[in-house]
Amino acid sequence: MSNLTAQVLATVNAPYGANHSAHQLAALIADPSSVETCDASVFAFFSEVAPAIQKAFMAEMKVNEDMAKAVAGQFSKMAGYSLPLAA
């Protein structure tokens, strides 16, 4: 696991008692159902991880950026404020 991945997982897992692997998180950040289930780890990824690190993680994990931006946009609407990656 890279330092980048470890940093992201520590940010999104620890505060919410989650135990997502990097692959699980990568799938969730591009999955619209994460918004429907209000997945706190996914919201933390979009709101608490720096945008440059978000993009680096997505590149490392080969996440479809357009899909992740759409999910971020939905979380942004739900939260009532702009998230950096929101489309």
Short mmCIF file of N, CA and C in Angstrom, two decimals:
data_model
loop_
_atom_site.label_atom_id
_atom_site.label_comp_id
_atom_site.label_asym_id
_atom_site.label_seq_id
_atom_site.Cartn_x
_atom_site.Cartn_y
_atom_site.Cartn_z
N MET A 1 0.85 -1.17 0.00
CA MET A 1 0.00 0.00 0.00
C MET A 1 0.89 1.24 0.00
N SER A 2 0.58 2.16 -0.87
CA SER A 2 1.37 3.38 -0.94
C SER A 2 1.05 4.29 0.24
N ASN A 3 1.93 5.25 0.49
CA ASN A 3 1.70 6.23 1.55
C ASN A 3 0.43 7.03 1.27
N LEU A 4 0.21 7.35 0.00
CA LEU A 4 -0.98 8.09 -0.40
C LEU A 4 -2.24 7.32 -0.02
N THR A 5 -2.28 6.04 -0.37
CA THR A 5 -3.43 5.21 -0.07
C THR A 5 -3.64 5.09 1.44
N ALA A 6 -2.57 4.90 2.17
CA ALA A 6 -2.66 4.80 3.63
C ALA A 6 -3.22 6.08 4.23
N GLN A 7 -2.78 7.22 3.72
CA GLN A 7 -3.27 8.51 4.20
C GLN A 7 -4.77 8.66 3.94
N VAL A 8 -5.20 8.31 2.74
CA VAL A 8 -6.61 8.42 2.39
C VAL A 8 -7.44 7.49 3.27
N LEU A 9 -7.01 6.25 3.41
CA LEU A 9 -7.79 5.29 4.20
C LEU A 9 -7.86 5.70 5.67
N ALA A 10 -6.80 6.24 6.21
CA ALA A 10 -6.82 6.70 7.60
C ALA A 10 -7.81 7.85 7.77
N THR A 11 -7.89 8.71 6.77
CA THR A 11 -8.79 9.86 6.84
C THR A 11 -10.25 9.44 6.75
N VAL A 12 -10.56 8.48 5.90
CA VAL A 12 -11.97 8.12 5.69
C VAL A 12 -12.46 6.98 6.56
N ASN A 13 -11.58 6.14 7.05
CA ASN A 13 -12.01 4.98 7.85
C ASN A 13 -12.08 5.27 9.35
N ALA A 14 -11.03 5.80 9.90
CA ALA A 14 -10.91 5.92 11.35
C ALA A 14 -12.05 6.71 12.01
N PRO A 15 -12.39 7.90 11.51
CA PRO A 15 -13.42 8.67 12.21
C PRO A 15 -14.80 8.01 12.20
N TYR A 16 -15.04 7.12 11.26
CA TYR A 16 -16.38 6.56 11.11
C TYR A 16 -16.43 5.07 11.45
N GLY A 17 -15.34 4.54 11.95
CA GLY A 17 -15.30 3.13 12.33
C GLY A 17 -15.45 2.20 11.13
N ALA A 18 -15.11 2.70 9.96
CA ALA A 18 -15.19 1.88 8.75
C ALA A 18 -13.88 1.12 8.57
N ASN A 19 -13.91 0.15 7.70
CA ASN A 19 -12.71 -0.62 7.42
C ASN A 19 -12.64 -0.93 5.92
N HIS A 20 -12.86 0.10 5.11
CA HIS A 20 -12.81 -0.09 3.66
C HIS A 20 -11.37 -0.32 3.21
N SER A 21 -11.22 -1.23 2.27
CA SER A 21 -9.93 -1.38 1.61
C SER A 21 -9.83 -0.28 0.55
N ALA A 22 -8.66 -0.12 -0.01
CA ALA A 22 -8.49 0.87 -1.07
C ALA A 22 -9.39 0.54 -2.25
N HIS A 23 -9.50 -0.72 -2.59
CA HIS A 23 -10.34 -1.12 -3.73
C HIS A 23 -11.82 -0.88 -3.42
N GLN A 24 -12.24 -1.14 -2.20
CA GLN A 24 -13.63 -0.89 -1.83
C GLN A 24 -13.94 0.61 -1.90
N LEU A 25 -13.06 1.43 -1.35
CA LEU A 25 -13.26 2.87 -1.39
C LEU A 25 -13.29 3.36 -2.83
N ALA A 26 -12.37 2.87 -3.65
CA ALA A 26 -12.33 3.28 -5.05
C ALA A 26 -13.65 2.98 -5.75
N ALA A 27 -14.22 1.83 -5.47
CA ALA A 27 -15.51 1.49 -6.09
C ALA A 27 -16.62 2.39 -5.55
N LEU A 28 -16.60 2.66 -4.27
CA LEU A 28 -17.66 3.46 -3.65
C LEU A 28 -17.66 4.91 -4.10
N ILE A 29 -16.48 5.50 -4.34
CA ILE A 29 -16.47 6.92 -4.70
C ILE A 29 -16.97 7.16 -6.12
N ALA A 30 -17.12 6.09 -6.89
CA ALA A 30 -17.67 6.22 -8.25
C ALA A 30 -19.05 5.59 -8.35
N ASP A 31 -19.64 5.24 -7.23
CA ASP A 31 -20.93 4.55 -7.22
C ASP A 31 -22.03 5.47 -6.67
N PRO A 32 -23.00 5.82 -7.50
CA PRO A 32 -24.07 6.71 -7.04
C PRO A 32 -24.85 6.17 -5.84
N SER A 33 -24.86 4.88 -5.63
CA SER A 33 -25.58 4.34 -4.47
C SER A 33 -24.92 4.77 -3.16
N SER A 34 -23.67 5.22 -3.21
CA SER A 34 -23.01 5.73 -2.00
C SER A 34 -23.74 6.96 -1.46
N VAL A 35 -24.33 7.73 -2.37
CA VAL A 35 -25.09 8.91 -1.96
C VAL A 35 -26.40 8.45 -1.33
N GLU A 36 -27.05 7.50 -1.96
CA GLU A 36 -28.33 6.99 -1.47
C GLU A 36 -28.20 6.42 -0.06
N THR A 37 -27.07 5.75 0.21
CA THR A 37 -26.86 5.16 1.54
C THR A 37 -26.15 6.11 2.49
N CYS A 38 -25.86 7.32 2.01
CA CYS A 38 -25.16 8.34 2.82
C CYS A 38 -23.88 7.78 3.43
N ASP A 39 -23.07 7.15 2.60
CA ASP A 39 -21.82 6.54 3.07
C ASP A 39 -20.88 7.63 3.60
N ALA A 40 -20.67 7.64 4.90
CA ALA A 40 -19.86 8.68 5.54
C ALA A 40 -18.41 8.64 5.07
N SER A 41 -17.89 7.48 4.77
CA SER A 41 -16.51 7.38 4.31
C SER A 41 -16.34 8.04 2.94
N VAL A 42 -17.31 7.86 2.09
CA VAL A 42 -17.25 8.47 0.76
C VAL A 42 -17.38 9.98 0.89
N PHE A 43 -18.31 10.43 1.74
CA PHE A 43 -18.43 11.87 1.95
C PHE A 43 -17.13 12.43 2.53
N ALA A 44 -16.51 11.72 3.44
CA ALA A 44 -15.24 12.16 4.01
C ALA A 44 -14.17 12.26 2.93
N PHE A 45 -14.16 11.32 1.99
CA PHE A 45 -13.20 11.38 0.90
C PHE A 45 -13.35 12.69 0.15
N PHE A 46 -14.57 13.05 -0.20
CA PHE A 46 -14.80 14.26 -0.99
C PHE A 46 -14.69 15.55 -0.19
N SER A 47 -14.88 15.47 1.13
CA SER A 47 -14.89 16.71 1.93
C SER A 47 -13.65 16.90 2.80
N GLU A 48 -12.94 15.84 3.14
CA GLU A 48 -11.83 15.96 4.08
C GLU A 48 -10.46 15.65 3.47
N VAL A 49 -10.44 15.01 2.32
CA VAL A 49 -9.18 14.71 1.64
C VAL A 49 -8.90 15.86 0.66
N ALA A 50 -7.69 16.36 0.66
CA ALA A 50 -7.32 17.47 -0.23
C ALA A 50 -7.57 17.08 -1.69
N PRO A 51 -8.06 18.03 -2.49
CA PRO A 51 -8.37 17.73 -3.89
C PRO A 51 -7.23 17.09 -4.67
N ALA A 52 -6.01 17.53 -4.47
CA ALA A 52 -4.88 16.94 -5.20
C ALA A 52 -4.69 15.47 -4.80
N ILE A 53 -4.92 15.17 -3.53
CA ILE A 53 -4.78 13.79 -3.06
C ILE A 53 -5.96 12.96 -3.56
N GLN A 54 -7.15 13.55 -3.63
CA GLN A 54 -8.29 12.85 -4.21
C GLN A 54 -7.95 12.39 -5.63
N LYS A 55 -7.45 13.32 -6.42
CA LYS A 55 -7.14 13.01 -7.82
C LYS A 55 -6.02 11.99 -7.93
N ALA A 56 -5.02 12.10 -7.08
CA ALA A 56 -3.92 11.13 -7.11
C ALA A 56 -4.40 9.73 -6.73
N PHE A 57 -5.26 9.66 -5.71
CA PHE A 57 -5.82 8.37 -5.30
C PHE A 57 -6.65 7.77 -6.44
N MET A 58 -7.48 8.59 -7.05
CA MET A 58 -8.31 8.09 -8.15
C MET A 58 -7.46 7.61 -9.31
N ALA A 59 -6.38 8.30 -9.60
CA ALA A 59 -5.48 7.87 -10.68
C ALA A 59 -4.80 6.55 -10.31
N GLU A 60 -4.33 6.47 -9.07
CA GLU A 60 -3.65 5.26 -8.61
C GLU A 60 -4.59 4.05 -8.64
N MET A 61 -5.85 4.28 -8.29
CA MET A 61 -6.83 3.19 -8.22
C MET A 61 -7.63 3.03 -9.51
N LYS A 62 -7.32 3.86 -10.50
CA LYS A 62 -7.99 3.79 -11.81
C LYS A 62 -9.51 3.97 -11.70
N VAL A 63 -9.90 4.98 -10.91
CA VAL A 63 -11.31 5.32 -10.74
C VAL A 63 -11.73 6.22 -11.90
N ASN A 64 -12.91 5.97 -12.44
CA ASN A 64 -13.46 6.82 -13.49
C ASN A 64 -13.74 8.19 -12.88
N GLU A 65 -12.98 9.19 -13.31
CA GLU A 65 -13.07 10.52 -12.71
C GLU A 65 -14.43 11.16 -12.95
N ASP A 66 -15.01 10.96 -14.12
CA ASP A 66 -16.32 11.55 -14.40
C ASP A 66 -17.39 10.99 -13.46
N MET A 67 -17.32 9.69 -13.21
CA MET A 67 -18.29 9.08 -12.30
C MET A 67 -18.08 9.59 -10.87
N ALA A 68 -16.83 9.71 -10.46
CA ALA A 68 -16.55 10.21 -9.11
C ALA A 68 -17.00 11.67 -8.97
N LYS A 69 -16.81 12.46 -10.01
CA LYS A 69 -17.26 13.85 -9.96
C LYS A 69 -18.78 13.93 -9.84
N ALA A 70 -19.47 13.03 -10.52
CA ALA A 70 -20.94 13.00 -10.42
C ALA A 70 -21.37 12.66 -9.00
N VAL A 71 -20.70 11.69 -8.38
CA VAL A 71 -21.02 11.32 -7.00
C VAL A 71 -20.71 12.49 -6.07
N ALA A 72 -19.58 13.14 -6.27
CA ALA A 72 -19.23 14.30 -5.46
C ALA A 72 -20.28 15.40 -5.62
N GLY A 73 -20.77 15.58 -6.84
CA GLY A 73 -21.80 16.58 -7.09
C GLY A 73 -23.08 16.28 -6.33
N GLN A 74 -23.45 15.01 -6.26
CA GLN A 74 -24.65 14.63 -5.52
C GLN A 74 -24.46 14.86 -4.02
N PHE A 75 -23.27 14.51 -3.52
CA PHE A 75 -22.99 14.76 -2.10
C PHE A 75 -22.99 16.26 -1.82
N SER A 76 -22.47 17.04 -2.74
CA SER A 76 -22.42 18.48 -2.58
C SER A 76 -23.83 19.06 -2.45
N LYS A 77 -24.73 18.60 -3.30
CA LYS A 77 -26.12 19.06 -3.23
C LYS A 77 -26.76 18.67 -1.90
N MET A 78 -26.51 17.44 -1.48
CA MET A 78 -27.08 16.97 -0.23
C MET A 78 -26.53 17.76 0.96
N ALA A 79 -25.24 18.07 0.92
CA ALA A 79 -24.60 18.78 2.03
C ALA A 79 -24.97 20.26 2.06
N GLY A 80 -25.29 20.80 0.90
CA GLY A 80 -25.64 22.21 0.85
C GLY A 80 -24.45 23.13 0.69
N TYR A 81 -23.30 22.57 0.34
CA TYR A 81 -22.13 23.40 0.06
C TYR A 81 -21.26 22.71 -0.99
N SER A 82 -20.42 23.50 -1.60
CA SER A 82 -19.61 23.03 -2.71
C SER A 82 -18.45 22.15 -2.23
N LEU A 83 -18.28 21.04 -2.93
CA LEU A 83 -17.12 20.17 -2.71
C LEU A 83 -16.18 20.35 -3.90
N PRO A 84 -14.87 20.35 -3.66
CA PRO A 84 -13.92 20.66 -4.72
C PRO A 84 -14.06 19.81 -5.99
N LEU A 85 -14.37 18.54 -5.85
CA LEU A 85 -14.41 17.67 -7.02
C LEU A 85 -15.79 17.63 -7.68
N ALA A 86 -16.76 18.27 -7.07
CA ALA A 86 -18.14 18.21 -7.58
C ALA A 86 -18.22 18.75 -9.00
N ALA A 87 -18.91 17.98 -9.84
CA ALA A 87 -19.09 18.38 -11.24
C ALA A 87 -20.23 19.38 -11.35
#
